[in-house]
């Protein structure tokens, strides 16, 4: 069975009570459960991982040999972690960057992603649906769309 890995970065463990006007009221546990159910219905196994530590996120990307795709919300690391960017570039796994909020409609420092250029694509601003649309990409393309 194909496996997709969902990585959530710093502070996303606080979903549900962290700025709900920006990130919504759903907890990370609830979102992960919905994603797992959707993946299972479509014959894919979903692994989920959250960490506030840059090193743990890098280790998880490096060790993801058998997964066919990664969906990552790097949180604030999006905007400055060259180390996470390099880890994504180093593995030959298609990665989609997702964000709950629209990073282009917020503070200036959020407008730039150092991660996006090594990803297949970026989905931003659609709340939990950002993750579902990334999953849909892997379901429909198998991560191998020739792009
Ligand atoms: C975020 C956007 C980031 O700028 C912020 O630091 C986050 C969450 C999002 O999902 O909207 O932690 O990645």
Short mmCIF file of N, CA, C and O and ligand atoms in Angstrom, two decimals, residues 10 12 18 23 73 75-76 78-79 99-101 103 106 110, ligand 1:
data_model
loop_
_atom_site.label_atom_id
_atom_site.label_comp_id
_atom_site.label_asym_id
_atom_site.label_seq_id
_atom_site.Cartn_x
_atom_site.Cartn_y
_atom_site.Cartn_z
N UNK A 10 6.48 23.68 13.84
CA UNK A 10 6.30 24.30 15.15
C UNK A 10 4.97 25.00 15.35
O UNK A 10 4.46 25.65 14.44
N UNK A 12 2.07 24.02 15.44
CA UNK A 12 0.85 23.47 14.84
C UNK A 12 0.20 22.44 15.76
O UNK A 12 -0.97 22.09 15.58
N UNK A 18 -4.81 28.09 19.05
CA UNK A 18 -3.87 29.12 18.59
C UNK A 18 -4.57 30.00 17.55
O UNK A 18 -4.95 29.52 16.47
N UNK A 23 -6.35 30.35 12.14
CA UNK A 23 -6.08 28.94 11.84
C UNK A 23 -7.27 28.01 12.03
O UNK A 23 -7.17 26.81 11.80
N UNK A 73 3.65 21.18 6.32
CA UNK A 73 3.40 22.56 6.75
C UNK A 73 4.55 22.89 7.70
O UNK A 73 4.53 22.49 8.86
N UNK A 75 5.33 25.50 9.19
CA UNK A 75 5.09 26.57 10.16
C UNK A 75 6.05 27.72 9.88
O UNK A 75 6.38 28.01 8.73
N UNK A 76 6.55 28.35 10.93
CA UNK A 76 7.43 29.51 10.75
C UNK A 76 8.75 29.15 10.06
O UNK A 76 9.39 30.00 9.45
N UNK A 78 9.05 27.76 7.42
CA UNK A 78 8.82 28.07 6.00
C UNK A 78 9.67 29.24 5.53
O UNK A 78 10.18 29.26 4.42
N UNK A 79 9.77 30.22 6.43
CA UNK A 79 10.29 31.51 6.01
C UNK A 79 11.81 31.64 6.15
O UNK A 79 12.39 32.59 5.66
N UNK A 99 -0.20 25.44 3.70
CA UNK A 99 -0.45 26.37 4.80
C UNK A 99 -1.94 26.53 5.01
O UNK A 99 -2.71 26.55 4.05
N UNK A 100 -2.31 26.66 6.27
CA UNK A 100 -3.72 26.91 6.60
C UNK A 100 -4.11 28.33 6.19
O UNK A 100 -5.15 28.54 5.56
N UNK A 101 -3.28 29.30 6.58
CA UNK A 101 -3.57 30.70 6.25
C UNK A 101 -2.92 31.05 4.92
O UNK A 101 -2.04 30.33 4.43
N UNK A 103 -0.34 32.86 3.26
CA UNK A 103 0.89 33.52 3.70
C UNK A 103 1.17 34.81 2.91
O UNK A 103 1.96 35.64 3.35
N UNK A 106 -0.65 38.18 4.70
CA UNK A 106 -0.35 38.48 6.10
C UNK A 106 0.87 39.39 6.21
O UNK A 106 1.11 40.18 5.31
N UNK A 110 6.06 36.80 6.16
CA UNK A 110 5.48 35.49 5.83
C UNK A 110 5.36 35.27 4.33
O UNK A 110 5.02 34.21 3.86
C1 LIG B 1 1.46 28.63 8.71
C2 LIG B 1 1.90 30.05 8.30
C3 LIG B 1 3.22 30.42 8.95
O1 LIG B 1 3.61 31.74 8.59
C4 LIG B 1 3.11 30.37 10.46
O2 LIG B 1 4.36 30.63 11.06
C5 LIG B 1 2.56 29.06 10.93
C6 LIG B 1 1.42 28.49 10.22
C7 LIG B 1 0.06 28.28 8.18
O3 LIG B 1 -0.27 27.10 8.14
O4 LIG B 1 -0.71 29.18 7.83
O5 LIG B 1 2.98 28.52 11.96
O6 LIG B 1 2.38 27.71 8.18
#
